[in-house]
Coordinates of C-alpha atoms and ligand atoms in Angstrom, one line a residue:
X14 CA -20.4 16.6 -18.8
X15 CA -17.6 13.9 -18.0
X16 CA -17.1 13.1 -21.1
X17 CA -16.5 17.0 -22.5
X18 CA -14.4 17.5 -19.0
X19 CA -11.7 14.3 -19.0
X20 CA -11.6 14.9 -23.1
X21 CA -7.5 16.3 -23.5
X22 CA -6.9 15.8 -19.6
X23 CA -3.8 14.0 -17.9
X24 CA -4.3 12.0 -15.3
X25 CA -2.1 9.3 -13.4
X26 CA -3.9 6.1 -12.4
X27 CA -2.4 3.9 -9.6
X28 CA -4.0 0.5 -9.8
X29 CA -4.2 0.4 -13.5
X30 CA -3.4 -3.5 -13.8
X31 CA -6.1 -4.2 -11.4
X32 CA -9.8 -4.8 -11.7
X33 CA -11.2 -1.5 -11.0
X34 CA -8.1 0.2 -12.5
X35 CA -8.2 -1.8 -15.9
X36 CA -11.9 -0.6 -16.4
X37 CA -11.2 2.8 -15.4
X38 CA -8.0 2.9 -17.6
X39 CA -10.7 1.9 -20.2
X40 CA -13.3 4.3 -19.3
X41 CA -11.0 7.4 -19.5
X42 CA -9.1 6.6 -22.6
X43 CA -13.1 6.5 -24.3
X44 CA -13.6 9.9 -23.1
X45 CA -10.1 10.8 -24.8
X46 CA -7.7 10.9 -21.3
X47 CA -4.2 10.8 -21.7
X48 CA -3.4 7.9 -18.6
X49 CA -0.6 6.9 -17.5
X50 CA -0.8 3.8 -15.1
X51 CA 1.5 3.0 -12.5
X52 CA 1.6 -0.2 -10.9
X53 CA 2.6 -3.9 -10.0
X54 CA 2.7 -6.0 -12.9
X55 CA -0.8 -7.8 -12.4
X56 CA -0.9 -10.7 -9.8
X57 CA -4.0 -12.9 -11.3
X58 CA -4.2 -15.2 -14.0
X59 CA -5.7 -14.6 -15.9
X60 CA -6.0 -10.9 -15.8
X61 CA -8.1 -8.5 -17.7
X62 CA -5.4 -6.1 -17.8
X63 CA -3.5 -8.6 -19.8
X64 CA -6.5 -10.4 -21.8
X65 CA -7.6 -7.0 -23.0
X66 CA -4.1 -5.5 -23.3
X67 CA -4.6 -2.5 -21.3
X68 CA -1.3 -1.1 -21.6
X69 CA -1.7 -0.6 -25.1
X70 CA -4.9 2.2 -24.1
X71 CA -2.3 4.3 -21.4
X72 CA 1.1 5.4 -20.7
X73 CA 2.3 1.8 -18.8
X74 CA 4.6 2.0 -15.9
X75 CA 5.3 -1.0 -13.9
X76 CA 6.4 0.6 -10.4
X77 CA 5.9 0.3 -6.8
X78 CA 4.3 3.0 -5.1
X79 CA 6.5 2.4 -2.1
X80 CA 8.8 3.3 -3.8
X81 CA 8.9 7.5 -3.4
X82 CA 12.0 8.2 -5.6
X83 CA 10.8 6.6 -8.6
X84 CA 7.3 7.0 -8.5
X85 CA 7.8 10.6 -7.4
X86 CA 10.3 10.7 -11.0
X87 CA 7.4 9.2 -12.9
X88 CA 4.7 11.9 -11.7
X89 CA 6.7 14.7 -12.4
X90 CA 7.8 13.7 -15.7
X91 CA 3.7 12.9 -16.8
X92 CA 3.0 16.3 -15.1
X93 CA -1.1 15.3 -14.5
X94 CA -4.0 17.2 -14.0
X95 CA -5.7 15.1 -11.8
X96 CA -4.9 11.7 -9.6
X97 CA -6.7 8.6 -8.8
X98 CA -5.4 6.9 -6.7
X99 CA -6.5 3.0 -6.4
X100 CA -3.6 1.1 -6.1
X101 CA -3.8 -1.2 -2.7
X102 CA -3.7 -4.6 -1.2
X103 CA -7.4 -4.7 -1.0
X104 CA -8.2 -8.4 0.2
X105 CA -9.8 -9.0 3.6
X106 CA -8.5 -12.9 3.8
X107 CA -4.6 -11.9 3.3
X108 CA -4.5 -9.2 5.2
X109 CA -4.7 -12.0 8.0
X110 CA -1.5 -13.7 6.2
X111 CA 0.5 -10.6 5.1
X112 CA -0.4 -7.6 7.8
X113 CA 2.8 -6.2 7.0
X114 CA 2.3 -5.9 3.4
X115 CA -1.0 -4.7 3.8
X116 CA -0.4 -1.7 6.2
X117 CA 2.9 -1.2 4.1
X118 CA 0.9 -0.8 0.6
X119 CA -2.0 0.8 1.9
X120 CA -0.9 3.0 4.3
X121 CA 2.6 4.1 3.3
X122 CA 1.6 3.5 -0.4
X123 CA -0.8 5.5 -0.2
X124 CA 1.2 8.7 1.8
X125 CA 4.0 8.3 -0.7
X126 CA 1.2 8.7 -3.9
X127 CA -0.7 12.0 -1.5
X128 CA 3.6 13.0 -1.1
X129 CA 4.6 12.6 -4.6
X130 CA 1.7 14.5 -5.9
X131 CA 2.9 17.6 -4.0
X132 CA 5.9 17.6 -5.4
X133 CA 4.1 17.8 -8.5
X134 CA 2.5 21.4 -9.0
X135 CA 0.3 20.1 -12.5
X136 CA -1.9 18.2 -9.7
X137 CA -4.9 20.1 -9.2
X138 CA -7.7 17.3 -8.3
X139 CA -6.8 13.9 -6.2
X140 CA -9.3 11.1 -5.6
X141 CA -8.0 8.7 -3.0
X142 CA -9.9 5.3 -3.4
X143 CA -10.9 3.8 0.2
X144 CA -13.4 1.4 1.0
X145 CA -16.6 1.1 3.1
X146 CA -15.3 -0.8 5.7
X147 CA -13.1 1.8 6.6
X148 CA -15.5 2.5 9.4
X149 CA -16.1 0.9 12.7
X150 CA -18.3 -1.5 12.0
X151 CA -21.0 -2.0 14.2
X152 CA -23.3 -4.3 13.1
X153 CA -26.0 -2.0 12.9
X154 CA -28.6 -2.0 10.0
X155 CA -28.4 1.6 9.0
X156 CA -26.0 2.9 6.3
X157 CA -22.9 4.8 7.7
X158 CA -22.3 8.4 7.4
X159 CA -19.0 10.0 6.1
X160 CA -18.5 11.8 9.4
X161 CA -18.9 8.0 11.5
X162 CA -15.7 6.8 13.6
X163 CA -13.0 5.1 11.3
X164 CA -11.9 1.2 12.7
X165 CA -11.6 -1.8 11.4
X166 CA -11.7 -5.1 12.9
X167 CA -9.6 -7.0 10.2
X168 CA -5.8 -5.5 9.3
X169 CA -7.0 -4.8 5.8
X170 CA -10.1 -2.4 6.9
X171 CA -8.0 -1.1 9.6
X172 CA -5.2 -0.6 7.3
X173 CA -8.1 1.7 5.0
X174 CA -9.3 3.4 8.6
X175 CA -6.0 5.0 9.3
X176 CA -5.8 5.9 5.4
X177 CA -8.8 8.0 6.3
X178 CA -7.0 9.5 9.2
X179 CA -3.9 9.6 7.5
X180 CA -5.0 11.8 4.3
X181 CA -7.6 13.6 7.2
X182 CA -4.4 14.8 8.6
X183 CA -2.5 15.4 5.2
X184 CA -5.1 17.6 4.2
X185 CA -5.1 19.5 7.2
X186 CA -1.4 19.7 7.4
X187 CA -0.1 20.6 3.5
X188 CA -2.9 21.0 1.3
X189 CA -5.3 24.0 3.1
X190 CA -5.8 27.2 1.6
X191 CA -4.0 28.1 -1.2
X192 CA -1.3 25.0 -0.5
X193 CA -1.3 21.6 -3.2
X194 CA -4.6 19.8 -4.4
X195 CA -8.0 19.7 -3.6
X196 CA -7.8 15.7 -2.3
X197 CA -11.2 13.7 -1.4
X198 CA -11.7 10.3 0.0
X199 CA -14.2 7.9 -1.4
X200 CA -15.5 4.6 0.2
X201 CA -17.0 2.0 -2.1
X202 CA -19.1 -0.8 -1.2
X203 CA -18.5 -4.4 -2.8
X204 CA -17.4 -4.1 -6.2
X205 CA -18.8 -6.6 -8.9
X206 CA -17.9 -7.1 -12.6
X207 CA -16.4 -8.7 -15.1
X208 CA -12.9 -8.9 -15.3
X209 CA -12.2 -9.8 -11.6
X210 CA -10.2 -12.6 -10.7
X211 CA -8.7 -11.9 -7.6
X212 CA -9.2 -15.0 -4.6
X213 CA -11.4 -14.8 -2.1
X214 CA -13.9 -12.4 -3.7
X215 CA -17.2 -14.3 -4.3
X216 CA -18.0 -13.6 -7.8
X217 CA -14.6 -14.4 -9.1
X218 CA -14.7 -17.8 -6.7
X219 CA -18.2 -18.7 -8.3
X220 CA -17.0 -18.3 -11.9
X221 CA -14.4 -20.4 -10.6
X222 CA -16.3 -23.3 -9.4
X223 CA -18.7 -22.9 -12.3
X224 CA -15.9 -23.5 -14.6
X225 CA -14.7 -26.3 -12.7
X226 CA -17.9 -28.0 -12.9
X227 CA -17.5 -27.7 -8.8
X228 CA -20.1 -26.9 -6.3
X229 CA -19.7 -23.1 -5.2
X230 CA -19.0 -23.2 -1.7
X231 CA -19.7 -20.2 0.3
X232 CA -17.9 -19.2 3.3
X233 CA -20.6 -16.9 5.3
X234 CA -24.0 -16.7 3.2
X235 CA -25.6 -14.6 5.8
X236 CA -23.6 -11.8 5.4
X237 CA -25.1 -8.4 4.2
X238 CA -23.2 -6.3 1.5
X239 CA -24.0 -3.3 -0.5
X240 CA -22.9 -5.1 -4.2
X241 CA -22.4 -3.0 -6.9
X242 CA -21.7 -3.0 -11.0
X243 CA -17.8 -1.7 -11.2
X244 CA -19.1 1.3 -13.3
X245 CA -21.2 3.0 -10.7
X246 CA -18.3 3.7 -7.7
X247 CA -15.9 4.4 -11.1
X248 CA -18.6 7.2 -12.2
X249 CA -18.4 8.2 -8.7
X250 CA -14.5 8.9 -8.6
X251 CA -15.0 10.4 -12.1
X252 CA -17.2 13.4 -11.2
X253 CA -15.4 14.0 -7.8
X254 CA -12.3 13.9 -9.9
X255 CA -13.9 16.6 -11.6
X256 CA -15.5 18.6 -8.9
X257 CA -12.0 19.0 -7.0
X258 CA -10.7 20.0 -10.4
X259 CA -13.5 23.2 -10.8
X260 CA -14.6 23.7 -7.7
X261 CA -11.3 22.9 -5.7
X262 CA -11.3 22.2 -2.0
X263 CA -14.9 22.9 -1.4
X264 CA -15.2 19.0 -2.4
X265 CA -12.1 18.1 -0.5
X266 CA -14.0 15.2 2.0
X267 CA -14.8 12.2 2.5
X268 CA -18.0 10.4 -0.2
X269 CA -19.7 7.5 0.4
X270 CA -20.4 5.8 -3.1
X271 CA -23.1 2.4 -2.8
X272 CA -25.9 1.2 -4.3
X273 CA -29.3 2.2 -3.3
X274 CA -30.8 0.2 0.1
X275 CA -32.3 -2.3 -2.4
X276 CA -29.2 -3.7 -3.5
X277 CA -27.9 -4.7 0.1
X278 CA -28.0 -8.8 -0.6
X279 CA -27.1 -11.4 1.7
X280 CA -24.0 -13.6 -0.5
X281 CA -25.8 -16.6 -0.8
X282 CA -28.7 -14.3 -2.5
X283 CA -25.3 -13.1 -5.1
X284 CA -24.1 -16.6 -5.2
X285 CA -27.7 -18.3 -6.3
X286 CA -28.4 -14.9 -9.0
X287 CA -24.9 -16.3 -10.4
X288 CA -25.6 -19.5 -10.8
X289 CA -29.2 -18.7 -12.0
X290 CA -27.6 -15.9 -14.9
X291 CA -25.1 -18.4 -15.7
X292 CA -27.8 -21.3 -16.3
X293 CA -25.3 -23.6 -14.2
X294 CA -23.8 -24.1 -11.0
X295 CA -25.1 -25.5 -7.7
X296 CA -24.3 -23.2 -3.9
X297 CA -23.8 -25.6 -0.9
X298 CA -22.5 -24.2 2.3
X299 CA -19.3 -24.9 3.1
X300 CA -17.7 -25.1 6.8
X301 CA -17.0 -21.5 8.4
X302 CA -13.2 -20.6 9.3
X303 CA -12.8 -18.7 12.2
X304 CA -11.6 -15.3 10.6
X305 CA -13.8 -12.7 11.3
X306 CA -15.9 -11.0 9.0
X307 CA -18.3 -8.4 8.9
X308 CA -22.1 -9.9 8.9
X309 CA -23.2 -6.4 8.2
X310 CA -22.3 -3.7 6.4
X311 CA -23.9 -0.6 4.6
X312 CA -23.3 2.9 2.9
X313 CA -25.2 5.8 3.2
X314 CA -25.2 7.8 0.1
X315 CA -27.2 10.6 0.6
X316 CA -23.9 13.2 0.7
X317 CA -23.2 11.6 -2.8
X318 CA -26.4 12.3 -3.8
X319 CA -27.2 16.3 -2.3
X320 CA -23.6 17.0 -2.3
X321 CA -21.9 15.6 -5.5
X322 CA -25.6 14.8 -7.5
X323 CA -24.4 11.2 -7.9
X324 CA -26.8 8.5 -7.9
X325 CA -26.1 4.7 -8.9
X326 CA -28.0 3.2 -12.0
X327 CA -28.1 -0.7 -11.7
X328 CA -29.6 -2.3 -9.5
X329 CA -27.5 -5.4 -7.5
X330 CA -29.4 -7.8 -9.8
X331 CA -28.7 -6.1 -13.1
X332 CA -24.9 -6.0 -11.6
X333 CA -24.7 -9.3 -11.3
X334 CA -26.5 -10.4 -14.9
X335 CA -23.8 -7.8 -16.3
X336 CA -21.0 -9.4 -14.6
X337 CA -22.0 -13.1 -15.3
X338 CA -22.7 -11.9 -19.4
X339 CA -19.3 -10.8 -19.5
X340 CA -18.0 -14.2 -17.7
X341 CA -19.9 -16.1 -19.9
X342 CA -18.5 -14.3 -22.6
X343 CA -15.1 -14.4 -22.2
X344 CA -15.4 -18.5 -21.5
X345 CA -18.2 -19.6 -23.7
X346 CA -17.6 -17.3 -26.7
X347 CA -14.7 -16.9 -28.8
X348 CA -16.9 -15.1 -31.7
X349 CA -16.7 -12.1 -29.3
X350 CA -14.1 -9.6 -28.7
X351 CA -13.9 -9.1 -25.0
X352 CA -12.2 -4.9 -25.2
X353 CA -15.2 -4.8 -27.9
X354 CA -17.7 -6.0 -25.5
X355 CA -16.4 -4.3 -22.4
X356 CA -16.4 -0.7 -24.2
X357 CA -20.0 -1.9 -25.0
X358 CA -20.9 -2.2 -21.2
X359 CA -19.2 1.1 -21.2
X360 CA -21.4 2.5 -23.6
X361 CA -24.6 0.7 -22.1
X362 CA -24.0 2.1 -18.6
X363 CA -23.4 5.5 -19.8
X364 CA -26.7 5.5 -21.7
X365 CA -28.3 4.7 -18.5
X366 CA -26.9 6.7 -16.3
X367 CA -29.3 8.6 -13.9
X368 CA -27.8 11.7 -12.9
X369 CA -25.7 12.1 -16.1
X370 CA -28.1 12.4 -19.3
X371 CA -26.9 13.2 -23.1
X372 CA -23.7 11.4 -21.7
X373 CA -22.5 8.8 -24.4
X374 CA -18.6 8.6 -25.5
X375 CA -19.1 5.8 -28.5
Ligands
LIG430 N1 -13.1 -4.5 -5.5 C1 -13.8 -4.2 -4.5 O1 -14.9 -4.8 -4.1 C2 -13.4 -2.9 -3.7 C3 -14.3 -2.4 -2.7 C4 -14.0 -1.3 -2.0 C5 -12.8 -0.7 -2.2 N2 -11.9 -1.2 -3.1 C6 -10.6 -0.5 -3.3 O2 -10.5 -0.1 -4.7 C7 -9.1 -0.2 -5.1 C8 -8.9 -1.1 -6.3 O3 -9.4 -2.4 -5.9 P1 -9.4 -3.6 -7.0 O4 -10.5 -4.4 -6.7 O5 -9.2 -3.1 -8.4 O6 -8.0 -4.4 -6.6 P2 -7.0 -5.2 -7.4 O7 -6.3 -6.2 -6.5 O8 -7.7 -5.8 -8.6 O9 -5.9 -4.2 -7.9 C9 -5.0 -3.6 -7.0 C10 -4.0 -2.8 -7.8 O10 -3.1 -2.2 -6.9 C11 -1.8 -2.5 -7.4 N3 -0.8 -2.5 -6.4 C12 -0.8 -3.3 -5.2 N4 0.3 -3.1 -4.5 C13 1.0 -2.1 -5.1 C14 2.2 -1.5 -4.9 N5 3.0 -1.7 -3.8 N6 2.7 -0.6 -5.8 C15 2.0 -0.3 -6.9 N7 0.8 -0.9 -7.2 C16 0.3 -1.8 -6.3 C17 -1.9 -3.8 -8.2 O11 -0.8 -3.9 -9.1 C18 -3.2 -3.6 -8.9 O12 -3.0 -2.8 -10.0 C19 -8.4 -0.6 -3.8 O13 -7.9 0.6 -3.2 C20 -9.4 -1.3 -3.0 O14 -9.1 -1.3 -1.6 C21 -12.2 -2.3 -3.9

């Protein structure tokens, strides 16, 4: 289905040099995409958008999405099919730091990509990558529905909140009827996989520590997250992407994508799984700042599910053996081909998948 449908199409990726972009880059170019990528150069080291040379599987454009002119040049000139849009600053901890920046790339980043795109008549299907804490979170231990209040406590889930209003309003303002794109939301849950090494996200900081031969120390080990294998939201954006393509603006909304209510861990659950996958590593608790963060937070998928007939495949614990094999991998083994053994995981997850049978690209 996917794999017969992205096959020949054009599609323009913000977010390409990031971790969710870099495997989705990936993903696409297997089912025989044309992608071009447009983006900040990437901002980790290392990075798997350099170790497994993504720019060699796309069309690469380093650019800044706040910048309209250009990126609104770039668009035109690809003419795409379909947009996903991921490109963000997406870290709770420096959205404290840099509130500016944050509300600057998310927000206005994100109206100039919904902007440029109608300028751009070849765009028929947009899939504007939010979060799950784009909701007013309040502590409760139910999933939230898509139709829940936006909020935000934090400047970086705020920053998401008003994207949801923002592209609410866009919506209802330019792109109704017979006007522009069919555009849908979706809000992900915690993200894990190999391939991410951006600070202050805990599997990154265990590999960290592990590789240090450091005790991991965790921040808030209470805290209750819907954690999820990279592939599952990305199979998510994939078949919306194709939905608002076919079906238009009947899938034009908000989607919730998580992982069923068994994956909801606590972080020092994830942390001790890590250490346990990667046969080393000891968690200690380390001394709470004061910035806040969420204790609790959870998705509900059914709209996903009726709606969109998306269901996630892994379960938390398979997502975090997946991710630590790939660390482990890339650190420990230099017999193995890391763009080899990430198409493999591809490959593996599309095997698997639940509500996509008969779907295999290798
Ligand atoms: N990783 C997660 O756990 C998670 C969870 C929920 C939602 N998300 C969302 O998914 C998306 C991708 O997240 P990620 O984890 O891959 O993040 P990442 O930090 O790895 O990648 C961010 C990408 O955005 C690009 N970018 C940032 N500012 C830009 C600008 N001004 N102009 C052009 N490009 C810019 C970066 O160059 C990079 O390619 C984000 O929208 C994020 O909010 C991530």
């Amino acid at each position: 289905m996917l794999k017969n449908f992205y096959n020949g199409k054009r599609v323009f990726l913000t977010g390409h040099t990031g971790f969710k972009g870099s495997w989705l880059t990936l993903w696409l170019k297997l089912m025989g995409a044309e992608v071009l990528g447009y983006s900040l150069e990437p901002n980790t080291e290392p990075s798997m958008f350099e170790e497994l040379s993504i720019y060699s599987h796309c069309r690469n454009e380093f650019g800044n999405i706040l910048d309209l002119k250009r990126l609104t040049e770039v668009m035109k000139n690809f003419k795409p099919e379909i947009v996903f849009h991921l490109a963000a600053q997406p870290i709770v901890r420096l959205s404290y730091s840099e509130p500016i920046l944050t509300y600057q790339t998310n927000v206005i980043g994100s109206l100039n990509v919904l902007e440029a795109a109608r300028k751009c008549d070849s765009v028929k299907s947009f899939v504007n990558v939010t979060t799950d804490k784009c909701y007013e979170n309040k502590e409760i231990s139910r999933g939230y529905k898509e139709d829940e209040p936006m909020g935000g406590y934090d400047m970086y889930s705020s920053s998401k909140g008003c994207v949801e209003i923002m592209s609410s309003s866009f919506r209802r303002s330019f792109l109704q009827d017979d006007n522009g794109y069919a555009m849908a939301t979706a809000r992900a849950g915690n993200v894990i996989g190999g391939g991410d090494w951006a600070a202050d996200r805990l599997i990154p900081d265990c590999v960290r520590y592990i590789n240090a031969n450091k005790q991991i120390e965790i921040r808030n080990p209470i805290a209750v997250r819907p954690w999820q294998h990279v592939l599952e939201p990305l199979s998510g954006y994939l078949l919306l992407g194709q939905k608002l393509f076919e079906e238009g603006k009947k899938y034009a909304d908000g989607f919730n994508f998580g992982p069923n209510e068994d994956s909801v861990l606590k972080v020092a659950d994830v942390a001790q799984k890590v250490v346990d996958y990667y046969g080393k590593g000891e968690v200690v608790v380390h001394k709470r700042d004061d910035l806040h963060e969420a204790n609790l937070l959870m998705l509900n998928i059914e709209k996903a599910e009726v709606v969109l007939g998306w269901k996630p495949t892994y379960s938390a614990d398979n997502a975090i053996k997946k991710s630590v094999e790939w660390y482990k991998n890339f650190y420990e083994n230099d017999d193995i081909d890391m763009y080899d053994y990430t198409i493999e995981q591809i490959s593996e997850y599309e095997e698997n998948m639940v509500w996509n049978k008969n779907f295999v690209t290798k």
